[in-house]
Amino acid sequence: MKRILISTLVLNLVVITAFTLNADISFQLGTKTCMAKYKGSKQGIATLLSLHDDENTAIDAFNGLPKDTCFNLLEIHQNNLRTLTCNLNSKNYEFDPNRIFSDAGIDSTLKKYNSGITKFPAAVVTQIKTFSADLLKAYGARNRSTYTISIHNNTNEGSLSLTDYIRPNKYHQEARAVFAAEGKDLDDFFLVTELNDFNYLKGLNENVVLQSDNPTDDGSLSVYCAKNKIPYINIEAEHGHKAEQVDMLKIVYGLLKIR
Ligand SMILES: [Zn+2]
């Protein structure tokens, strides 16, 4: 009995330490380093993942949350850019950290950001695959929710918005359903993988995309989660829309409370 009690106490201590330790985690990308900053507390209902280092409105929104809306945050850092760099044999290889969760995604993001190269060294691919697996492990160890939740920002000029998912645009086949809310900026939207969550957000008059059950494998985290049956929410707002993203975070907090 006593032994059980002691092991339970030790286990609790390990779990609490993992959630509350505000330590940076270092990942190796060849000779380059990428840091993930963790900010957490016992009260955090779930951990938000920020993959793009240049999307800082989302970070400001996290920092601007009221005390009763408590999340934890894992935030990727390297050069304050969207892409990360892996350096091997004195060569830089750039890639999008939200395209590394499948082999096909790694291959196409390397091709996209390193023009002129058609065949990449196996060691580069291996480094990125290891980084991807280690990052998911680090996130999983610091997230007490069954949901994976990412935060992103977009710009008015050309990047992703809700309109991309509405016919006849290029992403419309990636969505099972789209709801455009009256009076809301189309750049501020949620992307979810669960029908229940789509209906919940639609019911609150929020812009929301329900991802297709069989999305194109682009190596993004939302597609990885769909494949692995992990409920996923992306909270995406336009750069500078801090107040809107604070409200969106509060809404997801409310959703998680009843799940
Ligand atoms: Zn992003």
Short mmCIF file of N, CA and C in Angstrom, two decimals, residues 115-242:
data_model
loop_
_atom_site.label_atom_id
_atom_site.label_comp_id
_atom_site.label_asym_id
_atom_site.label_seq_id
_atom_site.Cartn_x
_atom_site.Cartn_y
_atom_site.Cartn_z
N SER A 115 15.22 25.54 -54.69
CA SER A 115 15.04 25.35 -56.13
C SER A 115 16.36 24.93 -56.79
N GLY A 116 16.22 24.12 -57.82
CA GLY A 116 17.41 23.65 -58.52
C GLY A 116 17.87 22.27 -58.05
N ILE A 117 17.46 21.88 -56.84
CA ILE A 117 17.85 20.55 -56.34
C ILE A 117 16.68 19.59 -56.58
N THR A 118 16.92 18.48 -57.23
CA THR A 118 15.82 17.53 -57.46
C THR A 118 15.95 16.29 -56.56
N LYS A 119 17.22 15.98 -56.18
CA LYS A 119 17.41 14.81 -55.31
C LYS A 119 18.16 15.28 -54.06
N PHE A 120 17.53 15.07 -52.90
CA PHE A 120 18.12 15.55 -51.66
C PHE A 120 18.89 14.42 -50.96
N PRO A 121 20.03 14.74 -50.31
CA PRO A 121 20.79 13.71 -49.61
C PRO A 121 19.91 13.00 -48.57
N ALA A 122 20.04 11.69 -48.49
CA ALA A 122 19.22 10.90 -47.55
C ALA A 122 19.41 11.41 -46.12
N ALA A 123 20.63 11.89 -45.81
CA ALA A 123 20.92 12.36 -44.45
C ALA A 123 20.08 13.59 -44.10
N VAL A 124 19.79 14.43 -45.09
CA VAL A 124 18.96 15.62 -44.84
C VAL A 124 17.54 15.20 -44.50
N VAL A 125 17.02 14.27 -45.32
CA VAL A 125 15.66 13.77 -45.09
C VAL A 125 15.57 13.11 -43.71
N THR A 126 16.60 12.32 -43.36
CA THR A 126 16.62 11.64 -42.06
C THR A 126 16.62 12.66 -40.91
N GLN A 127 17.41 13.71 -41.04
CA GLN A 127 17.47 14.75 -40.00
C GLN A 127 16.08 15.37 -39.78
N ILE A 128 15.40 15.67 -40.89
CA ILE A 128 14.09 16.34 -40.78
C ILE A 128 13.05 15.37 -40.21
N LYS A 129 13.13 14.11 -40.62
CA LYS A 129 12.21 13.10 -40.08
C LYS A 129 12.40 12.93 -38.57
N THR A 130 13.65 12.91 -38.14
CA THR A 130 13.95 12.78 -36.70
C THR A 130 13.43 14.00 -35.95
N PHE A 131 13.63 15.18 -36.53
CA PHE A 131 13.14 16.41 -35.92
C PHE A 131 11.61 16.35 -35.77
N SER A 132 10.93 15.93 -36.82
CA SER A 132 9.48 15.84 -36.81
C SER A 132 9.00 14.90 -35.69
N ALA A 133 9.63 13.72 -35.59
CA ALA A 133 9.23 12.74 -34.56
C ALA A 133 9.53 13.28 -33.16
N ASP A 134 10.70 13.91 -32.99
CA ASP A 134 11.08 14.44 -31.67
C ASP A 134 10.17 15.60 -31.24
N LEU A 135 9.78 16.41 -32.23
CA LEU A 135 8.91 17.54 -31.94
C LEU A 135 7.53 17.04 -31.47
N LEU A 136 7.00 16.04 -32.17
CA LEU A 136 5.70 15.48 -31.77
C LEU A 136 5.78 14.86 -30.38
N LYS A 137 6.90 14.22 -30.10
CA LYS A 137 7.10 13.60 -28.78
C LYS A 137 7.15 14.68 -27.69
N ALA A 138 7.90 15.75 -27.96
CA ALA A 138 8.04 16.84 -26.98
C ALA A 138 6.69 17.51 -26.74
N TYR A 139 5.91 17.68 -27.82
CA TYR A 139 4.58 18.29 -27.69
C TYR A 139 3.66 17.36 -26.88
N GLY A 140 3.65 16.09 -27.24
CA GLY A 140 2.80 15.12 -26.55
C GLY A 140 3.09 15.06 -25.05
N ALA A 141 4.36 15.17 -24.68
CA ALA A 141 4.74 15.09 -23.27
C ALA A 141 4.30 16.33 -22.49
N ARG A 142 3.96 17.40 -23.22
CA ARG A 142 3.58 18.66 -22.56
C ARG A 142 2.13 19.05 -22.83
N ASN A 143 1.36 18.11 -23.35
CA ASN A 143 -0.04 18.43 -23.65
C ASN A 143 -0.95 17.46 -22.91
N ARG A 144 -1.77 17.96 -22.01
CA ARG A 144 -2.63 17.05 -21.25
C ARG A 144 -3.96 16.81 -21.95
N SER A 145 -4.22 17.51 -23.05
CA SER A 145 -5.48 17.34 -23.77
C SER A 145 -5.36 16.22 -24.80
N THR A 146 -6.49 15.63 -25.18
CA THR A 146 -6.49 14.65 -26.27
C THR A 146 -6.42 15.38 -27.62
N TYR A 147 -6.67 16.70 -27.60
CA TYR A 147 -6.62 17.51 -28.82
C TYR A 147 -5.20 17.98 -29.11
N THR A 148 -4.89 18.08 -30.39
CA THR A 148 -3.70 18.81 -30.83
C THR A 148 -4.22 20.16 -31.33
N ILE A 149 -3.62 21.24 -30.81
CA ILE A 149 -4.10 22.57 -31.16
C ILE A 149 -2.95 23.43 -31.66
N SER A 150 -3.10 23.93 -32.90
CA SER A 150 -2.04 24.79 -33.41
C SER A 150 -2.56 26.21 -33.59
N ILE A 151 -1.62 27.16 -33.52
CA ILE A 151 -1.98 28.57 -33.72
C ILE A 151 -1.16 29.11 -34.89
N HIS A 152 -1.85 29.84 -35.78
CA HIS A 152 -1.20 30.39 -36.97
C HIS A 152 -1.70 31.80 -37.24
N ASN A 153 -0.91 32.52 -38.04
CA ASN A 153 -1.34 33.82 -38.58
C ASN A 153 -1.16 33.83 -40.08
N ASN A 154 -2.01 34.62 -40.74
CA ASN A 154 -1.88 34.79 -42.19
C ASN A 154 -1.92 36.28 -42.52
N THR A 155 -1.62 36.60 -43.77
CA THR A 155 -1.67 38.01 -44.17
C THR A 155 -2.81 38.20 -45.18
N ASN A 156 -3.19 39.44 -45.38
CA ASN A 156 -4.22 39.77 -46.37
C ASN A 156 -3.76 39.41 -47.78
N GLU A 157 -2.43 39.43 -47.99
CA GLU A 157 -1.89 39.26 -49.34
C GLU A 157 -1.62 37.80 -49.66
N GLY A 158 -2.59 37.18 -50.26
CA GLY A 158 -2.31 35.90 -50.90
C GLY A 158 -2.24 34.65 -50.04
N SER A 159 -2.04 34.77 -48.71
CA SER A 159 -1.93 33.52 -47.96
C SER A 159 -3.32 33.00 -47.60
N LEU A 160 -3.32 31.89 -46.89
CA LEU A 160 -4.54 31.14 -46.62
C LEU A 160 -5.66 31.96 -45.97
N SER A 161 -6.87 31.78 -46.47
CA SER A 161 -8.04 32.34 -45.78
C SER A 161 -9.22 31.40 -46.02
N LEU A 162 -10.33 31.71 -45.39
CA LEU A 162 -11.50 30.83 -45.52
C LEU A 162 -11.96 30.70 -46.97
N THR A 163 -11.76 31.78 -47.75
CA THR A 163 -12.21 31.75 -49.15
C THR A 163 -11.52 30.64 -49.95
N ASP A 164 -10.29 30.27 -49.54
CA ASP A 164 -9.59 29.21 -50.27
C ASP A 164 -10.33 27.87 -50.20
N TYR A 165 -11.15 27.70 -49.19
CA TYR A 165 -11.85 26.43 -49.01
C TYR A 165 -13.23 26.41 -49.67
N ILE A 166 -13.65 27.59 -50.18
CA ILE A 166 -14.98 27.67 -50.78
C ILE A 166 -14.85 27.48 -52.29
N ARG A 167 -15.77 26.70 -52.89
CA ARG A 167 -15.73 26.49 -54.34
C ARG A 167 -15.66 27.81 -55.08
N PRO A 168 -14.95 27.91 -56.20
CA PRO A 168 -14.19 26.85 -56.87
C PRO A 168 -12.69 26.95 -56.57
N ASN A 169 -12.31 27.39 -55.40
CA ASN A 169 -10.89 27.62 -55.13
C ASN A 169 -10.12 26.32 -54.90
N LYS A 170 -8.78 26.51 -54.79
CA LYS A 170 -7.92 25.33 -54.88
C LYS A 170 -8.03 24.37 -53.68
N TYR A 171 -8.46 24.87 -52.54
CA TYR A 171 -8.52 23.98 -51.37
C TYR A 171 -9.90 23.37 -51.15
N HIS A 172 -10.88 23.73 -52.06
CA HIS A 172 -12.24 23.35 -51.68
C HIS A 172 -12.42 21.84 -51.52
N GLN A 173 -11.61 21.04 -52.30
CA GLN A 173 -11.73 19.59 -52.15
C GLN A 173 -11.13 19.10 -50.83
N GLU A 174 -10.42 19.99 -50.12
CA GLU A 174 -9.82 19.61 -48.83
C GLU A 174 -10.80 19.79 -47.67
N ALA A 175 -11.96 20.36 -47.98
CA ALA A 175 -12.92 20.63 -46.91
C ALA A 175 -14.19 19.79 -47.07
N ARG A 176 -14.66 19.25 -45.95
CA ARG A 176 -15.94 18.52 -45.96
C ARG A 176 -17.08 19.52 -45.84
N ALA A 177 -16.81 20.58 -45.12
CA ALA A 177 -17.81 21.64 -44.94
C ALA A 177 -17.11 22.94 -44.59
N VAL A 178 -17.73 24.04 -44.99
CA VAL A 178 -17.20 25.37 -44.67
C VAL A 178 -18.36 26.22 -44.18
N PHE A 179 -18.13 26.96 -43.10
CA PHE A 179 -19.14 27.92 -42.65
C PHE A 179 -18.52 29.31 -42.58
N ALA A 180 -19.07 30.23 -43.36
CA ALA A 180 -18.60 31.63 -43.33
C ALA A 180 -19.57 32.43 -42.48
N ALA A 181 -19.06 32.97 -41.39
CA ALA A 181 -19.92 33.68 -40.42
C ALA A 181 -20.19 35.09 -40.88
N GLU A 182 -21.42 35.51 -40.66
CA GLU A 182 -21.85 36.88 -40.99
C GLU A 182 -20.99 37.88 -40.21
N GLY A 183 -20.43 38.85 -40.93
CA GLY A 183 -19.73 39.94 -40.24
C GLY A 183 -18.34 39.62 -39.72
N LYS A 184 -17.78 38.44 -40.10
CA LYS A 184 -16.44 38.10 -39.60
C LYS A 184 -15.44 38.15 -40.75
N ASP A 185 -14.22 38.63 -40.47
CA ASP A 185 -13.14 38.65 -41.46
C ASP A 185 -12.79 37.22 -41.85
N LEU A 186 -12.73 36.96 -43.17
CA LEU A 186 -12.49 35.59 -43.65
C LEU A 186 -11.09 35.07 -43.34
N ASP A 187 -10.18 35.98 -42.93
CA ASP A 187 -8.83 35.54 -42.56
C ASP A 187 -8.77 35.00 -41.13
N ASP A 188 -9.83 35.21 -40.37
CA ASP A 188 -9.88 34.68 -38.99
C ASP A 188 -10.79 33.48 -38.98
N PHE A 189 -10.20 32.29 -38.91
CA PHE A 189 -11.05 31.09 -38.98
C PHE A 189 -10.43 29.90 -38.24
N PHE A 190 -11.28 28.95 -37.93
CA PHE A 190 -10.84 27.71 -37.31
C PHE A 190 -10.82 26.62 -38.39
N LEU A 191 -9.89 25.68 -38.27
CA LEU A 191 -9.95 24.47 -39.08
C LEU A 191 -9.97 23.30 -38.10
N VAL A 192 -10.98 22.44 -38.25
CA VAL A 192 -11.14 21.32 -37.32
C VAL A 192 -11.26 20.00 -38.08
N THR A 193 -11.07 18.90 -37.34
CA THR A 193 -11.18 17.58 -37.97
C THR A 193 -12.41 16.81 -37.47
N GLU A 194 -13.12 17.36 -36.46
CA GLU A 194 -14.27 16.66 -35.88
C GLU A 194 -15.56 17.41 -36.22
N LEU A 195 -16.56 16.66 -36.69
CA LEU A 195 -17.85 17.25 -37.05
C LEU A 195 -18.49 17.98 -35.86
N ASN A 196 -18.39 17.37 -34.66
CA ASN A 196 -18.92 17.99 -33.44
C ASN A 196 -18.36 19.38 -33.21
N ASP A 197 -17.06 19.51 -33.45
CA ASP A 197 -16.39 20.79 -33.21
C ASP A 197 -16.79 21.80 -34.28
N PHE A 198 -16.96 21.33 -35.51
CA PHE A 198 -17.45 22.19 -36.59
C PHE A 198 -18.81 22.77 -36.21
N ASN A 199 -19.71 21.89 -35.77
CA ASN A 199 -21.06 22.33 -35.42
C ASN A 199 -21.06 23.29 -34.23
N TYR A 200 -20.20 22.99 -33.25
CA TYR A 200 -20.09 23.86 -32.07
C TYR A 200 -19.68 25.28 -32.47
N LEU A 201 -18.65 25.37 -33.33
CA LEU A 201 -18.12 26.68 -33.73
C LEU A 201 -19.08 27.41 -34.66
N LYS A 202 -19.72 26.65 -35.55
CA LYS A 202 -20.74 27.22 -36.42
C LYS A 202 -21.89 27.80 -35.58
N GLY A 203 -22.25 27.07 -34.55
CA GLY A 203 -23.32 27.52 -33.64
C GLY A 203 -22.98 28.82 -32.94
N LEU A 204 -21.70 29.10 -32.80
CA LEU A 204 -21.28 30.36 -32.16
C LEU A 204 -21.04 31.47 -33.20
N ASN A 205 -21.44 31.21 -34.47
CA ASN A 205 -21.22 32.14 -35.58
C ASN A 205 -19.74 32.46 -35.78
N GLU A 206 -18.93 31.40 -35.85
CA GLU A 206 -17.49 31.56 -36.13
C GLU A 206 -17.18 30.97 -37.51
N ASN A 207 -16.23 31.58 -38.23
CA ASN A 207 -15.74 31.00 -39.48
C ASN A 207 -15.07 29.67 -39.18
N VAL A 208 -15.48 28.62 -39.89
CA VAL A 208 -14.88 27.31 -39.59
C VAL A 208 -14.88 26.40 -40.81
N VAL A 209 -13.76 25.66 -40.94
CA VAL A 209 -13.61 24.66 -41.99
C VAL A 209 -13.54 23.29 -41.32
N LEU A 210 -14.34 22.34 -41.85
CA LEU A 210 -14.21 20.95 -41.42
C LEU A 210 -13.35 20.25 -42.48
N GLN A 211 -12.17 19.79 -42.07
CA GLN A 211 -11.25 19.18 -43.03
C GLN A 211 -11.85 17.90 -43.62
N SER A 212 -11.56 17.66 -44.88
CA SER A 212 -12.01 16.43 -45.55
C SER A 212 -11.50 15.20 -44.79
N ASP A 213 -12.26 14.09 -44.89
CA ASP A 213 -11.84 12.83 -44.27
C ASP A 213 -10.64 12.24 -44.98
N ASN A 214 -10.46 12.67 -46.22
CA ASN A 214 -9.38 12.10 -47.01
C ASN A 214 -8.59 13.22 -47.69
N PRO A 215 -7.92 14.05 -46.85
CA PRO A 215 -7.24 15.23 -47.42
C PRO A 215 -5.97 14.83 -48.17
N THR A 216 -5.52 15.70 -49.08
CA THR A 216 -4.24 15.48 -49.78
C THR A 216 -3.12 15.46 -48.75
N ASP A 217 -2.23 14.49 -48.87
CA ASP A 217 -1.12 14.39 -47.92
C ASP A 217 -0.03 15.40 -48.26
N ASP A 218 -0.12 16.58 -47.62
CA ASP A 218 0.89 17.62 -47.85
C ASP A 218 1.90 17.68 -46.71
N GLY A 219 1.79 16.73 -45.76
CA GLY A 219 2.73 16.68 -44.64
C GLY A 219 2.39 17.66 -43.52
N SER A 220 1.21 18.30 -43.61
CA SER A 220 0.86 19.26 -42.55
C SER A 220 0.34 18.53 -41.31
N LEU A 221 0.35 19.24 -40.19
CA LEU A 221 -0.05 18.63 -38.93
C LEU A 221 -1.53 18.25 -38.93
N SER A 222 -2.36 19.05 -39.62
CA SER A 222 -3.80 18.74 -39.64
C SER A 222 -4.05 17.41 -40.36
N VAL A 223 -3.29 17.14 -41.42
CA VAL A 223 -3.45 15.89 -42.17
C VAL A 223 -2.89 14.72 -41.35
N TYR A 224 -1.77 14.94 -40.69
CA TYR A 224 -1.20 13.92 -39.80
C TYR A 224 -2.21 13.53 -38.71
N CYS A 225 -2.85 14.54 -38.11
CA CYS A 225 -3.81 14.28 -37.03
C CYS A 225 -5.03 13.51 -37.55
N ALA A 226 -5.52 13.92 -38.74
CA ALA A 226 -6.68 13.23 -39.33
C ALA A 226 -6.34 11.75 -39.56
N LYS A 227 -5.14 11.50 -40.10
CA LYS A 227 -4.71 10.12 -40.37
C LYS A 227 -4.62 9.30 -39.10
N ASN A 228 -4.18 9.95 -38.03
CA ASN A 228 -3.95 9.24 -36.77
C ASN A 228 -5.11 9.38 -35.78
N LYS A 229 -6.25 9.87 -36.28
CA LYS A 229 -7.48 10.00 -35.48
C LYS A 229 -7.27 10.83 -34.20
N ILE A 230 -6.46 11.87 -34.33
CA ILE A 230 -6.25 12.79 -33.21
C ILE A 230 -7.10 14.03 -33.48
N PRO A 231 -8.03 14.38 -32.58
CA PRO A 231 -8.82 15.59 -32.82
C PRO A 231 -7.91 16.81 -32.88
N TYR A 232 -8.15 17.65 -33.89
CA TYR A 232 -7.23 18.75 -34.18
C TYR A 232 -8.00 20.04 -34.37
N ILE A 233 -7.44 21.13 -33.86
CA ILE A 233 -8.01 22.47 -34.10
C ILE A 233 -6.87 23.40 -34.47
N ASN A 234 -7.03 24.10 -35.59
CA ASN A 234 -6.12 25.19 -35.93
C ASN A 234 -6.86 26.51 -35.68
N ILE A 235 -6.21 27.38 -34.92
CA ILE A 235 -6.77 28.70 -34.64
C ILE A 235 -5.96 29.70 -35.46
N GLU A 236 -6.54 30.15 -36.56
CA GLU A 236 -5.81 30.94 -37.55
C GLU A 236 -6.39 32.35 -37.64
N ALA A 237 -5.56 33.35 -37.44
CA ALA A 237 -6.04 34.74 -37.54
C ALA A 237 -5.07 35.56 -38.38
N GLU A 238 -5.60 36.67 -38.89
CA GLU A 238 -4.75 37.57 -39.68
C GLU A 238 -3.71 38.24 -38.77
N HIS A 239 -2.52 38.48 -39.32
CA HIS A 239 -1.48 39.22 -38.58
C HIS A 239 -2.08 40.52 -38.05
N GLY A 240 -1.85 40.80 -36.78
CA GLY A 240 -2.35 42.04 -36.19
C GLY A 240 -3.72 41.91 -35.54
N HIS A 241 -4.42 40.81 -35.82
CA HIS A 241 -5.75 40.61 -35.22
C HIS A 241 -5.62 39.93 -33.84
N LYS A 242 -4.92 40.63 -32.95
CA LYS A 242 -4.68 40.04 -31.63
C LYS A 242 -5.97 39.85 -30.84
#
